Short mmCIF file of C-alpha atoms in Angstrom, two decimals:
data_model
loop_
_atom_site.label_atom_id
_atom_site.label_comp_id
_atom_site.label_asym_id
_atom_site.label_seq_id
_atom_site.Cartn_x
_atom_site.Cartn_y
_atom_site.Cartn_z
CA MET A 18 4.43 -21.58 -8.36
CA SER A 19 2.25 -18.65 -9.31
CA GLU A 20 0.31 -17.57 -6.11
CA THR A 21 -1.89 -14.37 -5.49
CA VAL A 22 -0.23 -11.38 -3.41
CA VAL A 23 -2.33 -8.50 -1.87
CA VAL A 24 -0.62 -5.47 -1.15
CA VAL A 25 -2.97 -3.03 1.10
CA SER A 26 -1.48 0.47 1.25
CA ALA A 27 -2.88 3.32 3.33
CA HIS A 28 -2.07 5.72 0.49
CA SER A 29 -1.79 5.42 -2.87
CA ALA A 30 2.16 6.03 -2.93
CA ASP A 31 3.14 3.76 0.20
CA PHE A 32 3.27 0.54 -1.83
CA VAL A 33 5.92 2.16 -4.02
CA TRP A 34 8.30 3.27 -1.46
CA ARG A 35 8.28 0.56 0.78
CA ALA A 36 7.08 -2.63 -1.37
CA ALA A 37 8.09 -1.93 -4.71
CA GLY A 38 10.56 -4.56 -5.07
CA ALA A 39 8.72 -7.22 -3.40
CA ILE A 40 5.92 -6.43 -5.81
CA ALA A 41 8.21 -6.66 -8.92
CA LEU A 42 9.80 -9.97 -7.59
CA ALA A 43 6.50 -11.70 -7.05
CA ALA A 44 5.24 -10.77 -10.39
CA GLU A 45 8.44 -11.76 -12.13
CA VAL A 46 7.93 -15.20 -10.76
CA GLY A 47 4.31 -15.32 -11.96
CA SER A 48 2.53 -14.32 -9.18
CA ASP A 49 -0.65 -12.38 -9.65
CA VAL A 50 -0.23 -9.16 -7.62
CA HIS A 51 -3.04 -6.70 -6.42
CA VAL A 52 -2.47 -3.38 -4.69
CA ILE A 53 -5.46 -1.86 -2.64
CA ALA A 54 -4.93 1.54 -1.70
CA LEU A 55 -7.31 2.46 0.96
CA SER A 56 -6.94 6.22 0.22
CA TYR A 57 -5.25 8.54 -2.53
CA GLY A 58 -3.37 10.55 0.29
CA GLU A 59 -5.00 13.58 -1.41
CA ARG A 60 -4.85 15.59 2.03
CA GLY A 61 -1.95 14.68 3.71
CA GLU A 62 0.94 13.57 1.12
CA SER A 63 0.03 15.78 -2.20
CA GLY A 64 1.71 18.94 -1.02
CA GLU A 65 3.29 19.70 -4.45
CA LEU A 66 -0.01 19.27 -6.14
CA TRP A 67 -1.71 21.56 -3.77
CA LYS A 68 0.97 24.21 -4.84
CA GLU A 69 -0.98 24.78 -8.20
CA GLU A 70 -3.51 27.51 -8.43
CA GLY A 71 -6.95 26.60 -8.66
CA GLN A 72 -6.29 22.75 -7.58
CA THR A 73 -9.20 20.92 -6.35
CA GLU A 74 -9.19 17.48 -4.40
CA GLU A 75 -10.99 15.79 -7.17
CA ARG A 76 -8.29 16.76 -9.43
CA VAL A 77 -5.60 15.69 -6.81
CA LYS A 78 -7.40 12.46 -6.77
CA GLU A 79 -7.20 11.75 -10.42
CA ILE A 80 -3.26 12.70 -10.60
CA ARG A 81 -2.59 10.35 -7.90
CA HIS A 82 -4.55 7.67 -9.45
CA GLY A 83 -2.87 7.93 -12.60
CA GLU A 84 0.64 7.96 -10.73
CA ALA A 85 -0.34 5.10 -8.99
CA ARG A 86 -1.46 3.01 -12.03
CA ALA A 87 1.63 3.95 -13.82
CA ALA A 88 3.70 2.69 -11.00
CA ALA A 89 1.54 -0.67 -10.61
CA ASP A 90 2.16 -1.16 -14.12
CA ALA A 91 5.83 -0.55 -14.31
CA LEU A 92 5.89 -3.32 -11.34
CA GLY A 93 3.33 -5.79 -13.02
CA ALA A 94 0.62 -5.38 -10.59
CA SER A 95 -2.91 -4.22 -10.75
CA PHE A 96 -3.95 -1.10 -8.71
CA ARG A 97 -7.24 -0.01 -7.23
CA SER A 98 -8.48 2.50 -4.41
CA LEU A 99 -11.30 2.62 -2.14
CA ASP A 100 -11.05 6.20 -1.82
CA LEU A 101 -11.83 6.39 1.91
CA GLY A 102 -10.10 9.67 2.43
CA ASP A 103 -6.99 10.40 4.31
CA TYR A 104 -5.68 12.19 7.59
CA PRO A 105 -7.59 10.75 9.10
CA LEU A 106 -8.02 7.52 7.49
CA VAL A 107 -11.15 6.09 9.21
CA MET A 108 -11.92 2.31 8.65
CA ASP A 109 -15.36 1.80 9.98
CA ALA A 110 -17.32 -1.38 9.71
CA PRO A 111 -18.58 -1.09 5.99
CA ALA A 112 -14.94 -0.03 5.12
CA VAL A 113 -13.55 -3.00 6.79
CA GLU A 114 -16.16 -5.09 5.14
CA GLN A 115 -15.24 -3.63 1.82
CA LEU A 116 -11.76 -4.94 2.16
CA THR A 117 -12.90 -8.18 3.54
CA ASP A 118 -14.87 -8.67 0.47
CA LEU A 119 -11.87 -7.94 -1.45
CA LEU A 120 -9.71 -10.67 0.21
CA ARG A 121 -12.39 -13.05 -0.14
CA GLU A 122 -12.57 -12.54 -3.70
CA LEU A 123 -8.80 -12.49 -4.45
CA ALA A 124 -8.26 -15.34 -1.99
CA PRO A 125 -4.27 -14.19 -1.66
CA ARG A 126 -1.51 -16.60 -0.39
CA LEU A 127 0.15 -13.37 1.08
CA VAL A 128 -1.12 -10.29 2.28
CA LEU A 129 1.56 -7.41 2.54
CA THR A 130 0.76 -4.01 4.48
CA HIS A 131 2.07 -1.41 7.08
CA ALA A 132 3.62 -2.24 10.39
CA ALA A 133 1.33 -1.79 13.44
CA LEU A 134 2.96 1.21 14.65
CA ASP A 135 3.96 4.47 13.22
CA PRO A 136 4.41 7.42 15.40
CA PHE A 137 4.62 9.95 12.60
CA ASN A 138 1.60 8.89 10.38
CA PRO A 139 -1.46 7.35 12.19
CA ASP A 140 -2.95 6.42 8.68
CA HIS A 141 -0.53 3.47 8.64
CA GLY A 142 -1.25 1.74 11.98
CA VAL A 143 -5.02 2.28 11.06
CA ALA A 144 -4.43 0.26 7.80
CA HIS A 145 -2.61 -2.40 9.36
CA ASP A 146 -5.33 -2.93 11.85
CA ALA A 147 -7.97 -3.08 9.44
CA THR A 148 -5.96 -5.32 7.35
CA VAL A 149 -5.57 -7.68 10.17
CA ARG A 150 -9.50 -7.43 10.88
CA ALA A 151 -10.36 -8.10 7.34
CA ARG A 152 -8.06 -11.26 7.07
CA GLN A 153 -9.59 -12.70 10.24
CA LEU A 154 -13.13 -12.25 8.81
CA ALA A 155 -12.41 -13.31 5.38
CA SER A 156 -10.91 -16.50 6.94
CA GLY A 157 -13.65 -17.15 9.41
CA ALA A 158 -11.55 -17.03 12.36
CA GLY A 159 -13.28 -18.11 15.55
CA VAL A 160 -16.57 -18.74 14.03
CA ALA A 161 -18.57 -21.60 12.25
CA SER A 162 -18.73 -19.93 8.97
CA GLY A 163 -21.92 -19.42 7.33
CA PHE A 164 -20.74 -17.62 4.26
CA VAL A 165 -17.45 -18.02 2.05
CA THR A 166 -14.36 -18.25 3.70
CA ILE A 167 -10.72 -18.34 2.21
CA THR A 168 -7.64 -20.30 3.69
CA PRO A 169 -5.71 -17.64 5.92
CA PRO A 170 -3.07 -15.82 4.19
CA GLU A 171 0.44 -15.30 5.35
CA LEU A 172 0.64 -11.72 6.68
CA LEU A 173 3.65 -9.70 6.41
CA SER A 174 4.63 -5.80 7.19
CA PHE A 175 6.72 -3.84 5.21
CA GLU A 176 9.41 -1.62 6.51
CA PRO A 177 8.22 1.46 7.57
CA HIS A 178 9.79 5.01 6.76
CA GLN A 179 11.76 4.84 10.01
CA PRO A 180 11.65 1.40 11.48
CA GLU A 181 13.86 2.07 14.23
CA LEU A 182 11.15 4.29 15.80
CA CYS A 183 8.46 1.98 14.92
CA GLY A 184 9.58 -1.01 16.84
CA PHE A 185 9.89 -2.96 13.41
CA VAL A 186 11.94 -6.10 13.45
CA PRO A 187 12.53 -7.74 10.06
CA THR A 188 12.21 -11.36 9.62
CA THR A 189 12.22 -11.54 5.75
CA PHE A 190 14.81 -10.22 3.45
CA LEU A 191 14.73 -9.81 -0.07
CA ASP A 192 17.45 -8.95 -2.71
CA ILE A 193 15.46 -6.58 -5.25
CA THR A 194 18.63 -6.30 -7.22
CA PRO A 195 17.20 -7.93 -10.07
CA VAL A 196 14.24 -5.79 -10.37
CA TRP A 197 15.82 -2.57 -9.26
CA GLU A 198 15.12 -0.62 -12.56
CA LYS A 199 11.42 -1.47 -12.04
CA LYS A 200 11.31 -0.18 -8.46
CA LEU A 201 13.02 3.12 -9.96
CA ALA A 202 10.50 3.15 -12.78
CA ALA A 203 7.73 2.93 -10.12
CA MET A 204 9.15 5.71 -8.05
CA GLU A 205 9.60 8.06 -11.07
CA ALA A 206 5.93 7.74 -11.71
CA MET A 207 5.07 9.41 -8.03
CA GLY A 208 5.31 13.02 -9.40
CA ALA A 209 3.26 14.16 -6.34
CA GLN A 210 6.08 12.91 -3.82
CA GLY A 211 9.17 13.41 -6.08
CA TYR A 212 11.17 14.22 -2.88
CA LEU A 213 11.06 11.00 -1.91
CA ARG A 214 12.74 9.37 -4.78
CA GLN A 215 16.30 10.42 -3.74
CA TYR A 216 15.76 9.35 -0.16
CA TYR A 217 14.50 5.77 -1.02
CA THR A 218 17.15 5.47 -4.04
CA GLU A 219 19.62 6.11 -1.48
CA ARG A 220 18.30 3.84 1.21
#
């Protein structure tokens, strides 16, 4: 049965390393998958790009956008970035409202995002909290709503980089063997963080 899936990624590459297999599996069975990156990770996750002489923040964002679009295409998903900045990612009321409006528009059956705790990357916890809040607001939790609401989507967290240090306890397991080549293609698209390809291939 075709359903809508929304993946909320703190930075433009997080969805590739941590959820590409799930995204590709969902797309394969006909789900409409949308990746929403809250930032491009232009400050904290683009070190290789900043080694280029004369590099600018806008150029880094352009490169990261192109990489993320190519990765999403390889997985069968759409991609958009809210371009809210990173390190720190700040999800103030207008930013949460923007994410809430997107959830109302897309009305997903499932939302996939970061785990609540990541001691090595505070942006990831901010993304989790903002997603939880936007999901509540979009579904009108606790209020007699005078605005459009959606059925509360299921909420899952994808595995963090170091789950044993993040209090992450998995409850759902996916065999991504049938779509492994698609995940590889998505990882290959992420040139700004090429050093992570081997790490996640081995994992």
